[in-house]
Short mmCIF file of C-alpha atoms in Angstrom, two decimals:
data_model
loop_
_atom_site.label_atom_id
_atom_site.label_comp_id
_atom_site.label_asym_id
_atom_site.label_seq_id
_atom_site.Cartn_x
_atom_site.Cartn_y
_atom_site.Cartn_z
CA MET A 143 -35.27 237.56 133.58
CA GLN A 144 -31.84 236.06 134.28
CA ILE A 145 -31.64 237.90 137.61
CA LEU A 146 -34.78 236.14 138.89
CA LYS A 147 -33.48 232.60 138.22
CA LYS A 148 -33.25 230.71 141.50
CA THR A 149 -30.17 228.70 142.35
CA GLN A 150 -31.89 226.81 145.20
CA LEU A 151 -28.61 226.05 147.04
CA LYS A 152 -27.25 224.10 144.05
CA SER A 153 -24.66 226.84 143.55
CA TRP A 154 -23.56 226.51 147.19
CA LYS A 155 -23.28 222.74 146.72
CA LYS A 156 -21.19 223.22 143.55
CA ALA A 157 -18.97 225.82 145.25
CA GLN A 158 -18.16 223.36 148.05
CA GLU A 159 -17.46 220.59 145.51
CA ILE A 160 -15.09 222.60 143.32
CA GLY A 161 -13.37 224.54 146.11
CA ALA A 162 -12.75 228.24 146.77
CA GLU A 163 -9.97 228.67 144.20
CA LYS A 164 -12.11 227.22 141.40
CA VAL A 165 -15.01 229.50 142.48
CA LEU A 166 -12.75 232.51 142.06
CA GLU A 167 -11.47 231.28 138.69
CA LEU A 168 -15.05 230.68 137.52
CA LEU A 169 -16.16 234.20 138.50
CA GLU A 170 -13.11 235.63 136.73
CA LYS A 171 -13.88 233.60 133.62
CA LYS A 172 -17.54 234.71 133.66
CA GLY A 173 -16.42 238.34 133.97
CA LEU A 174 -18.56 239.28 136.97
CA VAL A 175 -18.01 242.90 138.02
CA GLY A 176 -19.66 244.88 140.80
CA ARG A 177 -23.20 246.02 140.07
CA GLY A 178 -23.38 248.84 142.58
CA GLY A 179 -21.84 251.35 140.19
CA ALA A 180 -18.06 251.02 140.52
CA ALA A 181 -17.82 247.82 138.41
CA PHE A 182 -14.83 246.44 140.32
CA PRO A 183 -14.03 242.81 139.37
CA THR A 184 -15.77 240.68 142.02
CA ALA A 185 -13.29 237.81 142.17
CA LYS A 186 -10.41 240.28 142.54
CA LYS A 187 -12.11 241.86 145.57
CA TRP A 188 -12.72 238.45 147.14
CA ARG A 189 -9.09 237.42 146.50
CA ILE A 190 -7.73 240.53 148.20
CA ALA A 191 -9.80 239.84 151.33
CA LYS A 192 -8.98 236.14 151.29
CA SER A 193 -5.25 236.70 151.01
CA GLN A 194 -4.95 238.94 154.09
CA PRO A 195 -2.96 237.21 156.86
CA VAL A 196 -5.72 237.31 159.51
CA GLU A 197 -8.31 234.87 160.91
CA GLU A 198 -11.37 237.13 160.90
CA ARG A 199 -13.08 238.42 157.77
CA TYR A 200 -16.50 239.83 156.97
CA VAL A 201 -18.94 240.17 154.09
CA VAL A 202 -21.36 243.08 153.78
CA CYS A 203 -24.23 242.97 151.32
CA ASN A 204 -24.90 246.58 150.39
CA ALA A 205 -28.69 246.87 150.18
CA ASP A 206 -28.58 250.61 150.78
CA GLU A 207 -29.91 251.35 147.31
CA GLY A 208 -30.20 255.10 147.65
CA GLU A 209 -29.20 256.49 144.25
CA PRO A 210 -32.29 258.34 142.97
CA GLY A 211 -33.80 256.48 140.07
CA THR A 212 -32.53 253.10 141.29
CA PHE A 213 -34.89 250.34 142.36
CA LYS A 214 -33.38 247.15 140.89
CA ASP A 215 -32.14 245.77 144.21
CA LYS A 216 -35.64 246.12 145.61
CA LEU A 217 -36.86 243.81 142.84
CA ILE A 218 -34.20 241.22 143.75
CA ILE A 219 -34.96 241.41 147.49
CA LYS A 220 -38.68 241.02 146.77
CA LYS A 221 -38.45 238.26 144.18
CA ASN A 222 -35.14 236.41 144.58
CA ALA A 223 -33.80 237.04 148.07
CA GLU A 224 -32.90 233.36 148.52
CA THR A 225 -30.40 233.48 145.65
CA MET A 226 -28.92 236.70 147.06
CA VAL A 227 -28.53 235.00 150.47
CA GLU A 228 -26.91 232.01 148.77
CA GLY A 229 -24.46 234.44 147.12
CA ILE A 230 -23.64 235.87 150.55
CA ILE A 231 -22.99 232.38 151.93
CA ILE A 232 -20.72 231.54 148.98
CA ALA A 233 -18.83 234.85 149.27
CA SER A 234 -18.35 234.34 153.01
CA TRP A 235 -17.18 230.75 152.65
CA THR A 236 -14.85 231.60 149.75
CA ILE A 237 -13.01 234.33 151.63
CA GLY A 238 -13.19 232.61 155.02
CA ALA A 239 -15.73 234.84 156.75
CA LYS A 240 -18.01 233.53 159.51
CA GLN A 241 -20.18 236.63 159.78
CA ALA A 242 -22.00 238.59 157.11
CA PHE A 243 -24.33 241.58 157.23
CA ILE A 244 -27.08 242.80 154.96
CA TYR A 245 -27.27 246.59 155.29
CA LEU A 246 -30.91 247.19 154.35
CA ARG A 247 -31.83 250.80 153.69
CA GLY A 248 -34.39 252.25 156.10
CA GLU A 249 -36.74 253.05 153.21
CA TYR A 250 -37.06 249.29 152.56
CA GLU A 251 -37.98 248.51 156.19
CA TYR A 252 -41.28 247.05 154.93
CA LEU A 253 -39.24 244.25 153.26
CA ARG A 254 -37.25 243.36 156.39
CA LYS A 255 -39.45 240.84 158.19
CA LYS A 256 -39.87 238.63 155.11
CA LEU A 257 -36.15 238.95 154.32
CA GLU A 258 -35.19 237.83 157.83
CA ARG A 259 -37.45 234.78 157.52
CA GLN A 260 -35.86 233.91 154.18
CA ILE A 261 -32.34 234.29 155.60
CA LYS A 262 -33.22 231.89 158.43
CA GLU A 263 -34.66 229.32 156.01
CA VAL A 264 -31.74 229.42 153.58
CA LEU A 265 -29.13 229.21 156.35
CA LYS A 266 -30.90 226.20 157.84
CA LYS A 267 -31.07 224.40 154.47
CA ALA A 268 -27.46 225.34 153.63
CA LYS A 269 -26.25 223.67 156.86
CA THR A 270 -23.62 226.31 157.48
CA ASP A 271 -22.43 228.06 160.62
CA ILE A 272 -22.03 231.33 158.73
CA LYS A 273 -24.16 234.01 160.40
CA ILE A 274 -26.05 236.69 158.47
CA ASP A 275 -27.52 239.68 160.34
CA VAL A 276 -29.65 242.47 158.91
CA VAL A 277 -28.51 245.97 159.77
CA ARG A 278 -31.34 248.49 159.67
CA GLY A 279 -30.30 251.53 157.67
CA ALA A 280 -31.76 254.81 158.86
CA GLY A 281 -32.08 257.16 155.90
CA ALA A 282 -28.56 258.21 154.91
CA TYR A 283 -27.68 258.09 151.19
CA VAL A 284 -23.98 258.33 152.03
CA CYS A 285 -24.17 254.89 153.67
CA GLY A 286 -24.21 253.43 150.18
CA GLU A 287 -20.49 254.33 150.07
CA GLU A 288 -18.37 251.38 151.24
CA THR A 289 -16.46 253.08 154.06
CA ALA A 290 -19.54 254.91 155.33
CA ILE A 291 -21.54 251.66 155.45
CA LEU A 292 -18.78 250.10 157.58
CA GLN A 293 -18.76 253.08 159.94
CA SER A 294 -22.53 252.74 160.32
CA ILE A 295 -22.32 249.01 161.09
CA GLN A 296 -19.61 249.66 163.68
CA GLY A 297 -21.90 252.05 165.53
CA PHE A 298 -20.65 255.43 164.29
CA ARG A 299 -22.06 258.26 162.22
CA GLY A 300 -22.12 257.00 158.61
CA GLN A 301 -19.32 259.26 157.43
CA SER A 302 -16.82 258.25 154.76
CA MET A 303 -13.25 257.43 155.65
CA TYR A 304 -9.99 257.99 153.81
CA LYS A 305 -8.89 255.23 151.44
CA PRO A 306 -6.44 253.48 151.65
CA PRO A 307 -6.89 251.33 153.61
CA TYR A 308 -9.48 249.75 151.31
CA PRO A 309 -12.15 247.57 152.98
CA PRO A 310 -10.93 244.22 151.53
CA VAL A 311 -7.65 244.89 153.35
CA GLU A 312 -8.95 246.65 156.46
CA GLY A 313 -12.69 247.01 156.92
CA LEU A 314 -15.03 246.17 159.80
CA TRP A 315 -13.16 246.35 163.12
CA GLY A 316 -9.91 246.52 161.15
CA LYS A 317 -10.49 243.15 159.45
CA PRO A 318 -10.70 242.37 155.71
CA THR A 319 -14.25 243.05 154.54
CA VAL A 320 -15.87 242.43 151.17
CA VAL A 321 -18.63 244.94 150.45
CA ASN A 322 -20.76 243.78 147.50
CA ASN A 323 -24.03 245.01 146.04
CA VAL A 324 -27.25 242.95 146.22
CA GLU A 325 -27.17 242.32 142.47
CA THR A 326 -23.47 241.35 142.51
CA LEU A 327 -23.99 238.66 145.15
CA THR A 328 -27.10 237.32 143.41
CA CYS A 329 -25.16 237.19 140.12
CA ALA A 330 -22.26 235.42 141.86
CA SER A 331 -24.55 232.56 142.87
CA GLN A 332 -26.02 232.37 139.36
CA ALA A 333 -22.70 232.70 137.50
CA ILE A 334 -21.26 229.75 139.44
CA LEU A 335 -24.20 227.46 138.65
CA PHE A 336 -25.51 228.42 135.22
CA ASP A 337 -23.25 227.72 132.21
CA ASP A 338 -25.20 230.19 130.08
CA TRP A 339 -25.03 233.06 132.61
CA ASP A 340 -24.49 236.23 130.58
CA THR A 341 -22.45 239.06 132.11
CA ASN A 342 -23.59 241.38 129.34
CA LEU A 343 -27.15 241.51 130.66
CA ARG A 344 -27.67 244.45 133.01
CA LEU A 345 -30.59 245.68 135.08
CA PHE A 346 -31.73 249.10 133.91
CA SER A 347 -33.95 251.03 136.33
CA ILE A 348 -35.95 253.26 133.99
CA SER A 349 -38.14 256.08 135.26
CA GLY A 350 -39.06 259.70 134.65
CA CYS A 351 -41.31 261.11 131.91
CA VAL A 352 -42.41 257.68 130.66
CA GLN A 353 -45.52 255.52 130.65
CA LYS A 354 -43.77 252.23 131.33
CA PRO A 355 -41.15 252.78 134.03
CA GLY A 356 -39.63 249.67 135.59
CA VAL A 357 -36.63 247.38 135.92
CA TYR A 358 -35.64 245.98 132.55
CA GLU A 359 -32.92 243.39 131.97
CA LEU A 360 -31.19 244.51 128.78
CA PRO A 361 -27.93 243.72 126.99
CA LEU A 362 -25.18 246.31 127.00
CA GLY A 363 -24.93 247.75 123.52
CA ILE A 364 -28.69 248.06 123.11
CA LYS A 365 -29.63 251.13 121.07
CA MET A 366 -31.06 254.06 122.99
CA SER A 367 -34.06 254.01 120.62
CA GLU A 368 -34.89 250.51 121.93
CA ILE A 369 -34.81 251.69 125.54
CA ILE A 370 -37.07 254.61 124.63
CA LYS A 371 -39.47 252.28 122.81
CA ILE A 372 -39.69 250.01 125.89
CA ALA A 373 -40.23 252.92 128.29
CA LYS A 374 -42.88 254.70 126.11
CA PRO A 375 -42.23 258.41 126.69
CA LYS A 376 -45.15 260.73 127.38
CA ASN A 377 -43.69 263.50 125.17
CA LYS A 378 -40.60 263.94 123.01
CA LEU A 379 -37.54 263.19 125.14
CA LYS A 380 -34.73 265.63 125.67
CA ALA A 381 -32.27 264.18 128.16
CA MET A 382 -31.20 261.16 130.12
CA SER A 383 -29.85 261.41 133.67
CA PHE A 384 -27.90 258.53 135.19
CA GLY A 385 -29.30 258.76 138.69
CA CYS A 386 -28.17 262.01 140.30
CA PHE A 387 -24.47 261.21 140.30
CA GLY A 388 -23.85 260.01 136.72
CA GLY A 389 -24.51 263.20 134.77
CA ILE A 390 -27.07 264.32 132.21
CA MET A 391 -26.69 263.70 128.47
CA PRO A 392 -28.83 264.37 125.40
CA ILE A 393 -30.98 261.70 123.78
CA ASN A 394 -29.20 260.10 120.83
CA GLU A 395 -31.51 257.41 119.49
CA ASN A 396 -28.85 255.72 117.37
CA MET A 397 -26.33 255.43 120.18
CA PRO A 398 -25.60 251.92 121.43
CA VAL A 399 -25.70 252.18 125.24
CA THR A 400 -22.34 250.93 126.50
CA ASN A 401 -20.01 252.05 129.24
CA GLU A 402 -17.77 253.60 126.57
CA THR A 403 -20.46 255.60 124.76
CA ILE A 404 -21.85 256.88 128.07
CA CYS A 405 -18.30 257.93 129.05
CA GLN A 406 -17.83 259.66 125.69
CA ASN A 407 -20.76 261.87 126.72
CA GLN A 408 -18.91 262.75 129.93
CA CYS A 409 -21.35 260.65 131.99
CA HIS A 410 -21.01 257.57 134.19
CA HIS A 411 -23.23 254.50 133.88
CA GLY A 412 -23.27 253.69 137.61
CA ALA A 413 -25.95 251.12 138.28
CA TYR A 414 -27.77 251.94 135.01
CA SER A 415 -30.42 254.13 136.65
CA VAL A 416 -31.94 255.98 133.73
CA ILE A 417 -34.15 258.98 134.44
CA LEU A 418 -35.71 260.18 131.17
CA ILE A 419 -36.53 263.88 130.90
CA ASP A 420 -38.78 265.31 128.20
CA GLU A 421 -38.89 268.65 126.40
CA THR A 422 -41.43 270.16 128.80
CA TYR A 423 -38.63 270.56 131.35
CA ASN A 424 -35.74 272.98 131.55
CA VAL A 425 -32.64 271.07 132.61
CA VAL A 426 -31.82 273.81 135.14
CA ASP A 427 -34.89 272.77 137.16
CA ILE A 428 -33.69 269.16 137.17
CA CYS A 429 -30.25 270.31 138.33
CA LEU A 430 -31.90 272.29 141.13
CA SER A 431 -33.70 269.18 142.37
CA ILE A 432 -30.43 267.20 142.24
CA ALA A 433 -28.46 269.96 143.96
CA LYS A 434 -31.02 270.06 146.82
CA PHE A 435 -30.62 266.30 147.18
CA TYR A 436 -26.85 266.66 147.63
CA THR A 437 -27.18 269.38 150.27
CA TYR A 438 -29.43 267.06 152.34
CA GLU A 439 -27.27 264.01 151.88
CA SER A 440 -23.74 265.38 152.34
CA CYS A 441 -22.36 263.71 155.47
CA GLY A 442 -20.73 266.98 156.50
CA LYS A 443 -17.27 265.61 157.13
CA CYS A 444 -15.23 267.35 154.43
CA THR A 445 -15.43 271.07 153.67
CA PRO A 446 -15.55 270.85 149.84
CA CYS A 447 -18.74 268.75 149.95
CA ARG A 448 -20.36 270.23 153.07
CA GLU A 449 -19.95 273.82 151.89
CA GLY A 450 -19.67 273.20 148.16
CA THR A 451 -23.02 271.47 147.74
CA ILE A 452 -24.78 274.45 149.38
CA ARG A 453 -22.87 276.92 147.19
CA MET A 454 -23.77 274.98 144.02
CA LEU A 455 -27.43 275.01 145.04
CA ASN A 456 -27.33 278.77 145.70
CA LEU A 457 -25.64 279.45 142.36
CA LEU A 458 -28.29 277.38 140.57
CA LYS A 459 -31.02 279.31 142.38
CA GLN A 460 -29.46 282.53 141.13
CA VAL A 461 -29.53 281.12 137.58
CA ARG A 462 -33.15 280.07 137.97
CA ASP A 463 -34.17 283.46 139.40
CA GLY A 464 -32.55 285.34 136.51
CA ARG A 465 -29.88 286.89 138.74
CA ALA A 466 -26.94 285.15 137.05
CA SER A 467 -24.81 286.36 134.15
CA LYS A 468 -22.98 284.26 131.55
CA LYS A 469 -19.82 284.77 133.63
CA ASP A 470 -21.64 283.25 136.63
CA LEU A 471 -22.19 280.11 134.55
CA GLU A 472 -18.40 279.86 134.19
CA THR A 473 -18.07 280.25 137.97
CA LEU A 474 -20.67 277.52 138.51
CA ASN A 475 -18.81 275.16 136.18
CA GLU A 476 -15.42 275.88 137.75
CA PHE A 477 -16.88 275.46 141.23
CA ALA A 478 -18.49 272.11 140.40
CA HIS A 479 -15.13 270.85 139.09
CA HIS A 480 -13.34 272.13 142.17
CA VAL A 481 -15.72 270.35 144.59
CA GLU A 482 -15.34 267.10 142.66
CA GLU A 483 -11.55 267.32 142.69
CA THR A 484 -11.24 268.02 146.41
CA ALA A 485 -14.07 266.07 148.11
CA LEU A 486 -13.28 263.09 150.33
CA CYS A 487 -15.59 260.45 148.90
CA GLY A 488 -17.69 259.41 145.95
CA LEU A 489 -20.67 261.51 147.08
CA GLY A 490 -18.83 264.81 146.93
CA GLN A 491 -16.71 263.68 143.99
CA THR A 492 -19.83 263.29 141.85
CA SER A 493 -22.01 266.03 143.35
CA GLY A 494 -21.20 268.45 140.55
CA GLU A 495 -21.52 265.97 137.68
CA HIS A 496 -25.08 266.97 136.82
CA ILE A 497 -24.03 270.63 136.55
CA ILE A 498 -20.86 269.96 134.55
CA THR A 499 -22.60 267.70 132.03
CA ALA A 500 -25.72 269.89 131.81
CA LEU A 501 -23.53 272.91 131.00
CA ILE A 502 -21.78 270.90 128.27
CA HIS A 503 -24.91 269.48 126.66
CA PHE A 504 -27.71 271.91 127.61
CA ARG A 505 -26.04 275.27 127.91
CA LYS A 506 -28.98 276.91 126.14
CA ASP A 507 -31.26 275.95 129.03
CA PHE A 508 -28.99 277.84 131.44
CA GLU A 509 -28.62 280.82 129.10
CA GLU A 510 -32.42 281.02 128.89
CA TYR A 511 -32.35 282.26 132.49
CA THR A 512 -29.35 284.62 132.37
CA LYS A 513 -29.51 288.42 132.79
CA GLU A 514 -28.21 288.86 129.24
CA LYS A 515 -31.04 286.80 127.78
CA LYS A 516 -33.63 288.58 129.90
CA ALA A 517 -32.26 291.96 128.73
CA LYS A 518 -32.35 290.79 125.11
CA ASP A 519 -35.95 289.55 125.48
CA LYS A 520 -36.98 292.84 127.11
CA LEU A 521 -35.50 294.79 124.20
CA LYS A 522 -37.19 292.50 121.69
CA ASN A 523 -40.57 292.97 123.38
CA LYS A 524 -40.17 296.77 123.37
CA LYS A 525 -39.65 296.73 119.59
CA MET B 140 -24.11 240.67 167.55
CA LYS B 141 -25.16 244.02 169.03
CA ILE B 142 -25.32 246.67 166.31
CA LEU B 143 -25.90 250.18 167.67
CA ILE B 144 -28.10 251.45 164.84
CA ASN B 145 -30.36 248.39 165.33
CA LEU B 146 -30.57 249.03 169.07
CA LEU B 147 -31.54 252.65 168.48
CA LYS B 148 -34.18 251.66 165.93
CA GLU B 149 -35.65 249.02 168.24
CA ALA B 150 -35.85 251.54 171.08
CA GLN B 151 -37.51 254.06 168.75
CA ASP B 152 -40.02 251.44 167.53
CA LYS B 153 -41.40 251.17 171.08
CA LYS B 154 -41.92 254.85 171.88
CA GLY B 155 -41.96 256.63 168.51
CA TYR B 156 -38.83 258.62 169.24
CA LEU B 157 -35.63 258.48 171.30
CA SER B 158 -36.43 260.46 174.41
CA GLU B 159 -33.76 261.53 176.89
CA LYS B 160 -34.99 258.82 179.28
CA VAL B 161 -34.64 256.15 176.57
CA MET B 162 -31.18 257.34 175.58
CA LYS B 163 -29.97 257.38 179.20
CA GLY B 164 -31.38 253.86 179.62
CA LEU B 165 -29.51 252.64 176.52
CA SER B 166 -26.32 254.35 177.66
CA GLU B 167 -26.47 252.56 181.01
CA LYS B 168 -27.54 249.18 179.65
CA TYR B 169 -24.89 248.97 176.93
CA ASP B 170 -22.21 251.11 178.58
CA ILE B 171 -22.08 253.54 175.66
CA PRO B 172 -21.40 257.24 176.37
CA LEU B 173 -24.54 259.35 176.00
CA SER B 174 -22.64 261.74 173.73
CA ARG B 175 -21.90 258.88 171.34
CA LEU B 176 -25.56 257.83 171.27
CA TYR B 177 -26.67 261.37 170.44
CA GLY B 178 -23.86 261.72 167.93
CA VAL B 179 -25.15 258.69 166.06
CA ALA B 180 -28.88 259.42 166.46
CA THR B 181 -28.59 262.98 165.14
CA PHE B 182 -26.82 261.79 161.98
CA TYR B 183 -29.61 259.64 160.57
CA MET B 184 -32.85 261.00 159.06
CA HIS B 185 -34.93 258.13 160.46
CA LEU B 186 -33.74 258.44 164.06
CA LYS B 187 -35.72 261.09 165.95
CA ILE B 188 -34.81 262.67 169.27
CA THR B 189 -37.96 264.81 169.46
CA PRO B 190 -41.59 263.66 169.71
CA GLN B 191 -43.24 262.81 166.39
CA GLY B 192 -46.83 262.72 165.22
CA LYS B 193 -48.66 259.40 165.40
CA ASN B 194 -48.42 259.10 161.61
CA ILE B 195 -45.17 259.91 159.84
CA ILE B 196 -45.50 260.91 156.20
CA GLU B 197 -42.34 261.06 154.07
CA VAL B 198 -42.97 262.46 150.60
CA CYS B 199 -40.32 261.71 148.00
CA GLY B 200 -38.71 264.81 146.50
CA SER B 201 -36.27 263.17 144.11
CA PRO B 202 -36.16 263.71 140.32
CA SER B 203 -38.30 260.74 139.19
CA CYS B 204 -41.12 261.77 141.53
CA ILE B 205 -40.76 265.49 140.65
CA LEU B 206 -41.04 264.54 136.96
CA ASN B 207 -44.36 262.85 137.79
CA ASN B 208 -46.17 265.63 139.67
CA GLY B 209 -44.38 265.00 142.93
CA ASN B 210 -44.56 268.70 143.84
CA THR B 211 -48.35 268.65 143.47
CA VAL B 212 -48.57 265.64 145.78
CA GLU B 213 -46.41 267.38 148.37
CA LYS B 214 -48.68 270.45 148.20
CA SER B 215 -51.74 268.21 148.59
CA PHE B 216 -50.37 266.75 151.84
CA GLU B 217 -49.57 270.26 153.07
CA GLU B 218 -53.09 271.50 152.24
CA GLU B 219 -54.85 268.51 153.79
CA LEU B 220 -52.80 268.66 156.98
CA LYS B 221 -52.45 272.45 157.07
CA ILE B 222 -48.73 272.16 157.83
CA GLU B 223 -45.51 272.45 155.84
CA ALA B 224 -42.87 269.77 155.39
CA GLY B 225 -40.89 269.39 158.64
CA GLU B 226 -43.89 270.22 160.87
CA THR B 227 -46.33 268.27 163.07
CA THR B 228 -50.07 268.95 163.23
CA LYS B 229 -51.41 270.61 166.40
CA ASP B 230 -53.32 267.46 167.35
CA LYS B 231 -50.00 265.56 167.05
CA GLN B 232 -51.53 263.08 164.63
CA PHE B 233 -49.28 263.76 161.62
CA THR B 234 -45.70 264.76 160.93
CA LEU B 235 -44.80 265.57 157.33
CA TYR B 236 -41.34 265.32 155.79
CA LYS B 237 -39.98 265.81 152.29
CA VAL B 238 -37.30 263.17 151.77
CA SER B 239 -34.79 261.85 149.27
CA CYS B 240 -35.51 258.96 146.89
CA ILE B 241 -37.44 256.10 148.53
CA GLY B 242 -36.89 253.69 145.63
CA CYS B 243 -40.42 253.78 144.18
CA CYS B 244 -39.39 255.62 141.00
CA ASP B 245 -41.35 253.22 138.77
CA GLU B 246 -44.54 254.02 140.70
CA ALA B 247 -43.96 257.74 141.14
CA PRO B 248 -45.04 259.95 142.76
CA ALA B 249 -44.67 258.11 146.05
CA ALA B 250 -44.48 258.52 149.80
CA LEU B 251 -43.73 256.39 152.84
CA ILE B 252 -46.47 256.56 155.47
CA ASN B 253 -45.54 254.87 158.74
CA GLY B 254 -42.86 253.00 156.81
CA LYS B 255 -45.23 251.64 154.19
CA ALA B 256 -44.94 252.68 150.53
CA TYR B 257 -47.88 254.51 148.96
CA THR B 258 -47.42 254.89 145.23
CA LYS B 259 -48.91 256.51 142.12
CA LEU B 260 -50.27 259.22 144.37
CA THR B 261 -52.69 261.92 143.24
CA SER B 262 -54.36 264.77 145.13
CA GLU B 263 -57.49 262.61 145.42
CA LYS B 264 -55.58 259.65 146.82
CA VAL B 265 -53.85 261.91 149.33
CA LYS B 266 -57.24 263.19 150.59
CA LYS B 267 -58.50 259.61 150.89
CA ILE B 268 -55.40 258.41 152.77
CA ILE B 269 -55.53 261.26 155.29
CA LYS B 270 -59.27 260.72 155.80
CA GLU B 271 -58.70 257.00 156.47
CA LEU B 272 -55.86 257.66 158.90
CA ARG B 273 -57.96 260.24 160.75
CA SER B 274 -60.99 257.97 161.02
CA LYS B 275 -58.78 255.09 162.16
CA GLU B 276 -57.54 257.29 164.97
CA SER B 277 -60.98 258.56 165.95
CA SER B 278 -62.43 255.02 166.06
CA LYS B 279 -59.67 254.12 168.52
CA THR B 280 -60.52 257.01 170.83
CA LYS B 281 -64.35 256.76 170.50
CA PRO B 282 -65.92 256.17 173.96
CA ARG B 283 -67.71 252.79 174.42
CA LYS B 284 -71.53 252.93 174.47
CA LYS B 285 -72.99 252.22 177.93
CA LYS B 286 -75.19 249.07 178.10
#
């Protein structure tokens, strides 16, 4: 796998030889974009931070991999942490930061001791005075959001903040801060060193109703039928959910999986977390599980998300219990849109995506539970 | 560099939870208002301000685990321990939680037990794990034989 190739500090050596500006040009040429879900051009983010007229800057490696169905960063931390650390050193040096943090999610605490040893070893071999500290996450999905992660590091509740200002302009303690995903920083180190580094290869975390779940490195544009073949479904597949936040779409075996085709199905690729759902499940039950997740994880700061996630869950429960009409499905849809349009941060802004997309693609599953359908079935049974 | 969430976690590592005494101690040592410490501690799932069982079990309740019999595994823990998610056993040996995705989706259904990942769980495995944890505890408290 490309992502597991080790750069062994040769990338750091090359970066120092060619200089910061050439590093940025190289990353632009290689087309590296963020791998945490937002796909922001990496070099652009580094340039913004670098160009701020201040002395102090920071780098944060976002290892708070909390999106359900995502486990690719865990693979990198377990098998190629040294290259990730090298990427952090290069990012820090390029933008002029002396201090970096790795925000490691609390659920990966069992990886921390080995990671800290590896950080120490790489820093010693790199002969740099850049410091890298591990911040111990404590079980808050919202801390995967860039402003929330900064609040957490600064010793506050991990609640999202208004943007602007954006972190590369004003982040930790008011200073320019680059927040990059584990995979992005690992790729940065590899893209600088390896001529044949391919930006088109992405890590797909595949799980759900399959016999061979796992992290697979696949090219964008691969046909969905290929992904299904690799994952080996247990039964005939019905739907594909992109984590919890990216929406649910039907299986279309002939579809090449690209950012565009996923978007055409009203979904978002995110970090390519693919949860495969088979025909033995009603999509409403999946939406219920996702809606519960959002009620737990809402940081509580803004009303649309804090109250809206609970209301969406309650409406879904009404659907599931057969107490909803077809008109209630319209209310649910409208409500999900409203929460997304008015919430403060990415969590709330995507909390209704599963409902909106499920109603578009799997309306029949919802109608199965409505009062009208139940009345129809009752009449049918009487005859 | 002193990072508050790290300080709270280190303090919790020693005593299992953040008691009032521990919080007051941290407040004095680092000159942080007590209200701020509680404000932070009550935000995070993993920071506890009430006593916990000796063994903390966190069963994943996210879609990939649910799609792989996760609900059955959760019920198995509840039956073995005779408590529901969110409760502690009377002997204070176990606290059970249902949590969001723990990142073991490719080895679902999964749980974290005392911070360690237990994967591909079944009802049988759950029984075995609880039995082992119980016997580990009883061998610690067994009185020494007199010579």
